[in-house]
Coordinates of C-alpha atoms and ligand atoms in Angstrom, one line a residue:
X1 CA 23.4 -3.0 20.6
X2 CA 22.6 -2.8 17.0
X3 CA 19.8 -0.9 15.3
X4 CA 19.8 -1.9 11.8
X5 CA 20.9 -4.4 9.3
X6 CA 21.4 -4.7 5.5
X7 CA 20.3 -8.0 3.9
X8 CA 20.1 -8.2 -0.2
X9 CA 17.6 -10.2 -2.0
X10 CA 19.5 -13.8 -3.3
X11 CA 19.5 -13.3 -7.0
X12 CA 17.8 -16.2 -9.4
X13 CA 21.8 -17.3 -10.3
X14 CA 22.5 -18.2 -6.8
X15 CA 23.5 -21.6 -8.0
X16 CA 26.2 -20.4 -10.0
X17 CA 28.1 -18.9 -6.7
X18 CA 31.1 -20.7 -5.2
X19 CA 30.3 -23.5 -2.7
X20 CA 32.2 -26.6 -1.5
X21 CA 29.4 -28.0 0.2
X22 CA 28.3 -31.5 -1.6
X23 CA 24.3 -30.8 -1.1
X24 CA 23.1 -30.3 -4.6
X25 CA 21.9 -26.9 -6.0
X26 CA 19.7 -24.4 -3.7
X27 CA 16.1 -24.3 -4.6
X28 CA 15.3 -20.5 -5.6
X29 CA 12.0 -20.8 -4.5
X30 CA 12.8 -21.7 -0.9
X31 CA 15.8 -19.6 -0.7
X32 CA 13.5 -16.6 -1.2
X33 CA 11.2 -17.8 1.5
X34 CA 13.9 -18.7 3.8
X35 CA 15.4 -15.2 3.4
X36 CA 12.3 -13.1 3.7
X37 CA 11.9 -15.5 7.1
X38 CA 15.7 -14.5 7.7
X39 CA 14.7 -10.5 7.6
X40 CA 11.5 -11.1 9.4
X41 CA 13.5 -12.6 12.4
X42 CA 15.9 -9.8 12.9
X43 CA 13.2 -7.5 12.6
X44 CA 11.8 -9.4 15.3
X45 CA 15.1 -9.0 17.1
X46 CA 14.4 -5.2 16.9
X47 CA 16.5 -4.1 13.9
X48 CA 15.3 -1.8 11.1
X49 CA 16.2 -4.1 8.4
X50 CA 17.4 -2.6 4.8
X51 CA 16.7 -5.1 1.9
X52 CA 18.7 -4.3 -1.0
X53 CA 17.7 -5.2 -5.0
X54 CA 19.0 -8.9 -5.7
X55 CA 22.7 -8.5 -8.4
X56 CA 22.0 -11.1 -10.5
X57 CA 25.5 -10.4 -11.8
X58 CA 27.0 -11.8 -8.6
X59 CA 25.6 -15.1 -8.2
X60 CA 27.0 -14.8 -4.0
X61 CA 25.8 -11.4 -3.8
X62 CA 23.2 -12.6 -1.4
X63 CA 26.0 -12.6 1.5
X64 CA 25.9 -9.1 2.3
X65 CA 28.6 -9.9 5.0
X66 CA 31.5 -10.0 2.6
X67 CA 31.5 -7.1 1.2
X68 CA 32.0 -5.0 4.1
X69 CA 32.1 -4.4 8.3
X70 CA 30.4 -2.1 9.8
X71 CA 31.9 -0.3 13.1
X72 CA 28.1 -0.7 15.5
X73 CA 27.0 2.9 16.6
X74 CA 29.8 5.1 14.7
X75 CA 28.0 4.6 10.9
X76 CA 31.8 4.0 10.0
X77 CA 32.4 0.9 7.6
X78 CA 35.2 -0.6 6.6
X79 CA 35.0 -1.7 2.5
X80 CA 35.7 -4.9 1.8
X81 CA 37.9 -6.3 -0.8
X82 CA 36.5 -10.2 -0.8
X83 CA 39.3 -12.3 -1.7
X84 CA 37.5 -14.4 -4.4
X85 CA 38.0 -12.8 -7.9
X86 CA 33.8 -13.6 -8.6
X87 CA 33.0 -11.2 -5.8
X88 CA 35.2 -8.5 -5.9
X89 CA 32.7 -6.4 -7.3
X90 CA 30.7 -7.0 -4.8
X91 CA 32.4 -4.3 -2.9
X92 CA 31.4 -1.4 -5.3
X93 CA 28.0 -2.0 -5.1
X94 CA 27.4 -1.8 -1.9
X95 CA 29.4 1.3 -1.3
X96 CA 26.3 3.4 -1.6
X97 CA 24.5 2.1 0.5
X98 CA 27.1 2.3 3.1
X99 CA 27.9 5.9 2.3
X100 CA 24.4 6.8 3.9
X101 CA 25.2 5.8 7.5
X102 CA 28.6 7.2 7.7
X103 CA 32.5 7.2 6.7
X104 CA 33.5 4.2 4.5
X105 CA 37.2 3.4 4.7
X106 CA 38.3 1.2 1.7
X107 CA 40.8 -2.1 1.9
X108 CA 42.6 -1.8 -1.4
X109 CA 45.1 -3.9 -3.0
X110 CA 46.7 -6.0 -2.3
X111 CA 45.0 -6.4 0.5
X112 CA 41.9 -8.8 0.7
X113 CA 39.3 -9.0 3.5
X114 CA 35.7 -10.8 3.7
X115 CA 33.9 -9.8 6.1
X116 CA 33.0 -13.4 6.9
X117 CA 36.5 -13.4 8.9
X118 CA 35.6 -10.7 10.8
X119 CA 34.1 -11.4 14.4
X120 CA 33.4 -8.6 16.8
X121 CA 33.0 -9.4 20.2
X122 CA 32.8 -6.5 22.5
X123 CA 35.6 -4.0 21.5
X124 CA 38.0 -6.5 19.8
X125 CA 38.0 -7.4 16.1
X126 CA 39.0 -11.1 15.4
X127 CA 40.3 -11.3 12.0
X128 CA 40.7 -14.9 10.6
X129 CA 43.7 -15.0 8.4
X130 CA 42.4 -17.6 5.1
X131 CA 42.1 -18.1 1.6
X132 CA 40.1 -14.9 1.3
X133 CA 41.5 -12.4 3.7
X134 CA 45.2 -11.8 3.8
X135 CA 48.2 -10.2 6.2
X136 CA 48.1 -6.6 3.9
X137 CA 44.0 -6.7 4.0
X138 CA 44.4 -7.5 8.0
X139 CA 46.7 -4.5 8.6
X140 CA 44.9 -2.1 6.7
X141 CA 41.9 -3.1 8.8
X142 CA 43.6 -2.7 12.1
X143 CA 45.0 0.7 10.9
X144 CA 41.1 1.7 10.2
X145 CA 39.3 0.4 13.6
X146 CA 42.7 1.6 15.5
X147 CA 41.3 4.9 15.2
X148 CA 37.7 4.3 16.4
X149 CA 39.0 2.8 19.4
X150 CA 38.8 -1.0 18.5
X151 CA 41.5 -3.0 19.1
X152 CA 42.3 -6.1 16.0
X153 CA 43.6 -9.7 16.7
X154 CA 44.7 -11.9 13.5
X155 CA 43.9 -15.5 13.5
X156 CA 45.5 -17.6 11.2
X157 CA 43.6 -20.8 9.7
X158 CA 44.8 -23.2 8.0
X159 CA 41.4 -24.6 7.0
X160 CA 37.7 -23.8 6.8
X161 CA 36.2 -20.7 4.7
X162 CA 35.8 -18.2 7.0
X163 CA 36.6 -17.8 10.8
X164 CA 32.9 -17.0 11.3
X165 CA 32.6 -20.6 9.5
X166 CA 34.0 -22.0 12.6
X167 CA 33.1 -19.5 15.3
X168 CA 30.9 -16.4 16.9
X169 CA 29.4 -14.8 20.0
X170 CA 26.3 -16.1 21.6
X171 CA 26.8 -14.3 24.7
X172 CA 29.0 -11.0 25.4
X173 CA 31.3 -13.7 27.1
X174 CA 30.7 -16.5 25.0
X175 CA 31.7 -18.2 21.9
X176 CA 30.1 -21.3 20.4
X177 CA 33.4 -22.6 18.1
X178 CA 34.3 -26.2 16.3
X179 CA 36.9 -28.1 18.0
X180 CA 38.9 -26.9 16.0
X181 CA 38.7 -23.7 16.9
X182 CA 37.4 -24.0 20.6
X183 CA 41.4 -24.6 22.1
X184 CA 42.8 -21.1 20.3
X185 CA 44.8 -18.7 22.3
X186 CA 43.4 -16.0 21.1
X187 CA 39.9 -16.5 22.6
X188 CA 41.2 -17.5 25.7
X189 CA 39.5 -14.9 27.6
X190 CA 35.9 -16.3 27.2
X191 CA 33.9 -19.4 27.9
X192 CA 33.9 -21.4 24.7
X193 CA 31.3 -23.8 24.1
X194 CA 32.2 -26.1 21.6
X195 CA 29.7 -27.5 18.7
X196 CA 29.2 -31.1 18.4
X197 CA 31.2 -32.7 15.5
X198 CA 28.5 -33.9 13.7
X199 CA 27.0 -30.1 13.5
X200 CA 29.7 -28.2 12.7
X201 CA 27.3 -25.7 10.8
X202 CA 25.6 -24.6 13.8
X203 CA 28.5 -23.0 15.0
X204 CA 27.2 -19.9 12.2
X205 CA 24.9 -18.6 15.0
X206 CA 23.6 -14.7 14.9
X207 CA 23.4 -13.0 18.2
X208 CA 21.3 -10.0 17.9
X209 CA 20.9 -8.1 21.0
X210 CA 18.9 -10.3 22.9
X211 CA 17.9 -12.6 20.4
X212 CA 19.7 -15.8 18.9
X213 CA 19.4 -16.8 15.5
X214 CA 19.8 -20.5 15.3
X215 CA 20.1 -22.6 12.1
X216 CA 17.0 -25.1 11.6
X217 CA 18.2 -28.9 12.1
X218 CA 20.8 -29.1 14.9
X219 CA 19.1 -30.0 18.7
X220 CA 21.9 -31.0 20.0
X221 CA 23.3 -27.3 19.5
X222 CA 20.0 -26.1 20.2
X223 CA 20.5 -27.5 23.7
X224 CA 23.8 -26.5 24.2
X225 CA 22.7 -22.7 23.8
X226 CA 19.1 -22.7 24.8
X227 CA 20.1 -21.6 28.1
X228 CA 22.6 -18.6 27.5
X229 CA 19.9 -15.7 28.5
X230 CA 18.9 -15.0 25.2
X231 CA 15.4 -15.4 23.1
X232 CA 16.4 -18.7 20.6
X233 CA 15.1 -17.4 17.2
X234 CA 15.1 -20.7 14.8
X235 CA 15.8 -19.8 11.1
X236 CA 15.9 -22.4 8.2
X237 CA 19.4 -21.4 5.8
X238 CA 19.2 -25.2 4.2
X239 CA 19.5 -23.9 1.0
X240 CA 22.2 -20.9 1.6
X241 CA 24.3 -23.7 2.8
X242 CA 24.7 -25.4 0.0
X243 CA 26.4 -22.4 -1.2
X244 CA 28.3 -22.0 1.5
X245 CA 26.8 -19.4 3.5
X246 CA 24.8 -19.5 6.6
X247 CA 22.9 -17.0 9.6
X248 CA 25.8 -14.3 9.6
X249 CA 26.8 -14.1 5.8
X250 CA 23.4 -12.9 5.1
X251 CA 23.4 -9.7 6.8
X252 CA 25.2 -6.5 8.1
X253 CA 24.3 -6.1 11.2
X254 CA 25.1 -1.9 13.0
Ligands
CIR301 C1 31.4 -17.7 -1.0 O1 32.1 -18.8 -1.1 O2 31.9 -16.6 -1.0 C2 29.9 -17.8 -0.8 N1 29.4 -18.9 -1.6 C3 29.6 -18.1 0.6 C4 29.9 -16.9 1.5 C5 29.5 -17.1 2.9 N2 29.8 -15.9 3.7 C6 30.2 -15.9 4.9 O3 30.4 -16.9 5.5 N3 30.3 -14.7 5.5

């Protein structure tokens, strides 16, 4: 169960972040809205809900995820080291804010990790191995959540940004993945269901407790996870994703 979250308000030079996505620039306007409905909702979902100053210095700052992984219930975090060289100062900014819950155990080079390739489900970490997070950030990782009792499971991808791109919990039992993810060994011990093609994005869904964040536009994903137990929550990220990000980047979630 988590209590709290951290978002941080997008800064006005969001446009200037990284993106692949083909969709145009984001709308600042909108974005704001969409991200104060965004804290609304897990505040809804019963979390106390931190918003942090926008860094208009860090144009991706927005996607509090990144920066750092939080261990739910110990106050522990883990520092990120986010493997693109725009955001790696990302890290040091939000170490403050993370020193007020607990200990924060730092990934230093050469090690990389996003927190984007971090999935928890249960008491195992899933760490996609990708452009941003590599083998030395992945073992220092596992060396940290080793001794909080957590057990740490590398996943190697050859493609996509982050594993949470592709993949994350909508049940304590269930993961809604892209087929390109949905056949992996390594989630072989839960019921997978697997996003249509044609709404790959929607596999980015936020499980909060008992409430389900799902991104605005996809029905037939809607449909596919409207009857897993938990409260659907719909949240419009249209103009986070064309910067890449989507329902999980946006938060830190303990
Ligand atoms: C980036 O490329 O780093 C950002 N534009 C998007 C980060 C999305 N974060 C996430 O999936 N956790």
């Amino acid at each position: 169960m988590f209590s709290r979250a951290i978002t941080r308000i997008p800064p006005q030079s969001m446009s200037q972040g990284l993106t692949t996505a083909a969709l145009g620039a984001p709308d600042f306007e909108t974005a704001l809205a969409q991200h104060k409905d965004y804290c609304a909702a897990l505040t809804e979902a019963g979390l106390s809900v931190q918003i942090l100053d926008a860094l208009p210095e860090y144009p991706d700052s927005v996607f509090v995820e990144d920066p750092a992984v939080m261990l739910p219930g110990d106050g522990a975090a883990v520092l990120a080291l986010p493997g693109a060289p725009s955001r790696t100062g990302e890290a040091a900014a939000m170490r403050p804010e993370l020193e007020q819950y607990g200990d924060v155990f730092p990934i230093e080079a050469p090690g990389t990790l996003d927190g984007g390739d971090v999935l928890l489900m249960g008491k195992t970490f899933f760490v996609g191995i990708t452009s941003r997070t590599n083998r030395a950030g992945f073992e220092q990782f596992k060396d940290v959540v080793d001794r909080f009792g957590y057990r740490a499971v590398p996943v190697p991808l050859a493609a996509g940004l982050h594993l949470k791109t592709d993949i994350n919990a909508v049940a304590e039992d269930t993961v809604l993945a892209s087929a390109a993810l949905a056949a992996r060994p390594e989630f072989r011990d839960y019921r997978v269901i697997t996003v249509p093609g044609d709404e790959a994005y929607a596999a980015n869904c936020l499980l909060v407790n008992e409430t389900l964040l799902v991104p605005e536009g996809f029905p037939r994903t809607l449909k596919l996870v409207s009857n897993m137990g938990a409260k659907i929550r719909i949240v419009d990220t249209s103009e986070f994703r064309k910067m890449d990000g989507g329902l999980t980047c946006l938060s830190l979630r303990f």
